[in-house]
C-alpha positions as semicolon CSV with decimal commas, in nm:
position;residue;x (nm);y (nm);z (nm)
1;X;-0,001;-0,008;-0,003
2;X;0,285;0,239;0,086
3;X;0,445;0,182;-0,267
4;X;0,120;0,269;-0,434
5;X;0,082;0,589;-0,237
6;X;0,431;0,688;-0,317
7;X;0,396;0,612;-0,685
8;X;0,071;0,824;-0,698
9;X;0,246;1,093;-0,495
10;X;0,557;1,109;-0,755
11;X;0,324;1,096;-1,055
12;X;0,137;1,398;-0,924
13;X;0,465;1,570;-0,835
14;X;0,589;1,522;-1,192
15;X;0,254;1,633;-1,366
16;X;0,267;1,955;-1,146
17;X;0,630;2,017;-1,238
18;X;0,543;1,991;-1,614
19;X;0,256;2,242;-1,555
20;X;0,486;2,486;-1,382
21;X;0,736;2,449;-1,644
22;X;0,509;2,521;-1,927
23;X;0,378;2,838;-1,732
24;X;0,740;2,962;-1,684
25;X;0,800;2,933;-2,071
26;X;0,512;3,181;-2,108
27;X;0,606;3,428;-1,841
28;X;0,922;3,624;-1,794
29;X;1,025;3,898;-1,529
30;X;1,238;4,173;-1,718
31;X;1,336;4,511;-1,587
32;X;1,041;4,536;-1,331
33;X;0,780;4,407;-1,570
34;X;0,599;4,078;-1,571
35;X;0,564;3,973;-1,949
36;X;0,317;3,719;-2,044
37;X;0,316;3,548;-2,399
38;X;0,014;3,403;-2,586
39;X;0,000;3,233;-2,909
40;X;-0,319;3,131;-3,085
41;X;-0,371;2,986;-3,430
42;X;-0,501;3,279;-3,635
43;X;-0,810;3,059;-3,752
44;X;-0,943;3,100;-3,394
45;X;-0,938;3,483;-3,398
46;X;-1,172;3,753;-3,545
47;X;-1,124;3,810;-3,927
48;X;-1,173;4,177;-3,858
49;X;-0,850;4,210;-3,676
50;X;-0,529;4,317;-3,869
51;X;-0,656;4,321;-4,234
52;X;-0,799;3,962;-4,222
53;X;-0,468;3,814;-4,149
54;X;-0,642;3,534;-3,971
55;X;-0,748;3,365;-4,288
56;X;-0,381;3,308;-4,409
57;X;-0,241;2,963;-4,361
58;X;0,000;2,902;-4,074
59;X;-0,053;3,239;-3,923
60;X;-0,047;3,259;-3,546
61;X;-0,172;3,541;-3,329
62;X;0,101;3,642;-3,088
63;X;-0,012;3,836;-2,780
64;X;0,183;4,009;-2,503
65;X;0,055;4,125;-2,179
66;X;0,269;4,365;-1,970
67;X;0,229;4,417;-1,585
68;X;0,432;4,622;-1,358
69;X;0,601;4,368;-1,128
70;X;0,565;4,568;-0,808
71;X;0,202;4,715;-0,835
72;X;0,061;4,453;-1,046
73;X;-0,096;4,713;-1,285
74;X;-0,127;4,672;-1,656
75;X;0,123;4,868;-1,869
76;X;-0,047;5,045;-2,146
77;X;0,206;5,307;-2,250
78;X;0,474;5,086;-2,415
79;X;0,581;5,033;-2,775
80;X;0,653;4,678;-2,859
81;X;0,832;4,492;-3,154
82;X;0,849;4,132;-3,191
83;X;1,064;3,912;-3,401
84;X;0,938;3,543;-3,460
85;X;1,182;3,311;-3,611
86;X;1,259;2,926;-3,607
87;X;1,556;2,862;-3,368
88;X;1,885;2,941;-3,525
89;X;1,726;3,121;-3,833
90;X;1,629;3,494;-3,921
91;X;1,271;3,600;-3,888
92;X;1,030;3,876;-3,932
93;X;0,986;4,164;-3,710
94;X;0,650;4,348;-3,657
95;X;0,521;4,624;-3,441
96;X;0,289;4,475;-3,179
97;X;-0,039;4,688;-3,184
98;X;-0,247;4,795;-2,881
99;X;-0,527;4,535;-2,860
100;X;-0,843;4,666;-2,683
101;X;-1,163;4,515;-2,567
102;X;-1,194;4,313;-2,253
103;X;-0,824;4,256;-2,204
104;X;-0,548;4,500;-2,292
105;X;-0,246;4,353;-2,470
106;X;-0,021;4,397;-2,764
107;X;-0,054;4,173;-3,054
108;X;-0,011;4,092;-3,425
109;X;0,001;3,798;-3,664
110;X;0,306;3,598;-3,751
111;X;0,373;3,304;-4,000
112;X;0,519;2,991;-3,853
113;X;0,514;2,742;-4,137
114;X;0,646;2,431;-3,979
115;X;0,608;2,272;-3,630
116;X;0,898;2,307;-3,418
117;X;1,070;2,552;-3,183
118;X;1,048;2,928;-3,246
119;X;1,220;3,217;-3,083
120;X;0,999;3,513;-3,000
121;X;1,200;3,814;-2,921
122;X;1,004;4,111;-2,784
123;X;1,148;4,446;-2,761
124;X;0,974;4,681;-2,505
125;X;1,025;5,063;-2,483
126;X;0,815;5,199;-2,197
127;X;0,651;5,554;-2,222
128;X;0,885;5,810;-2,310
129;X;1,204;5,616;-2,196
130;X;1,475;5,559;-2,457
131;X;1,573;5,238;-2,273
132;X;1,468;4,911;-2,451
133;X;1,399;4,598;-2,253
134;X;1,422;4,259;-2,430
135;X;1,217;3,948;-2,353
136;X;1,327;3,623;-2,518
137;X;1,074;3,339;-2,531
138;X;1,105;2,997;-2,693
139;X;0,759;2,861;-2,834
140;X;0,689;2,511;-2,959
141;X;0,467;2,539;-3,245
142;X;0,236;2,228;-3,250
143;X;0,190;1,993;-3,544
144;X;-0,120;2,085;-3,770
């Protein structure tokens, strides 16, 4: 009985660590900011957004939410650019636009042709500051 309880415990511990690892890949702390990454297949978004970019094949909607690490308040006065590229290769850089509605975030569409690892490099400039912060995410694009 003890061995059965221990094996259940270790299975739960392993599953919890996997969930926490996934969350840590989508959240970074950089220069006093909490930065959250979201990536959604474009087919699941509204066609009204970004000139019908959602209808193009292999397009993904990349979203970034920014919060002040100390106060927890949303950051809405930043300018963001993102570069999305397969690991080890060059990519495309686009300005992330302010998305309004229920949740304030910065977003744009990017093409990710093949399943695999992608680097999503986000450049953040807060307010009138000339200083730029960099957040570097690695995203696993799933198979179709």
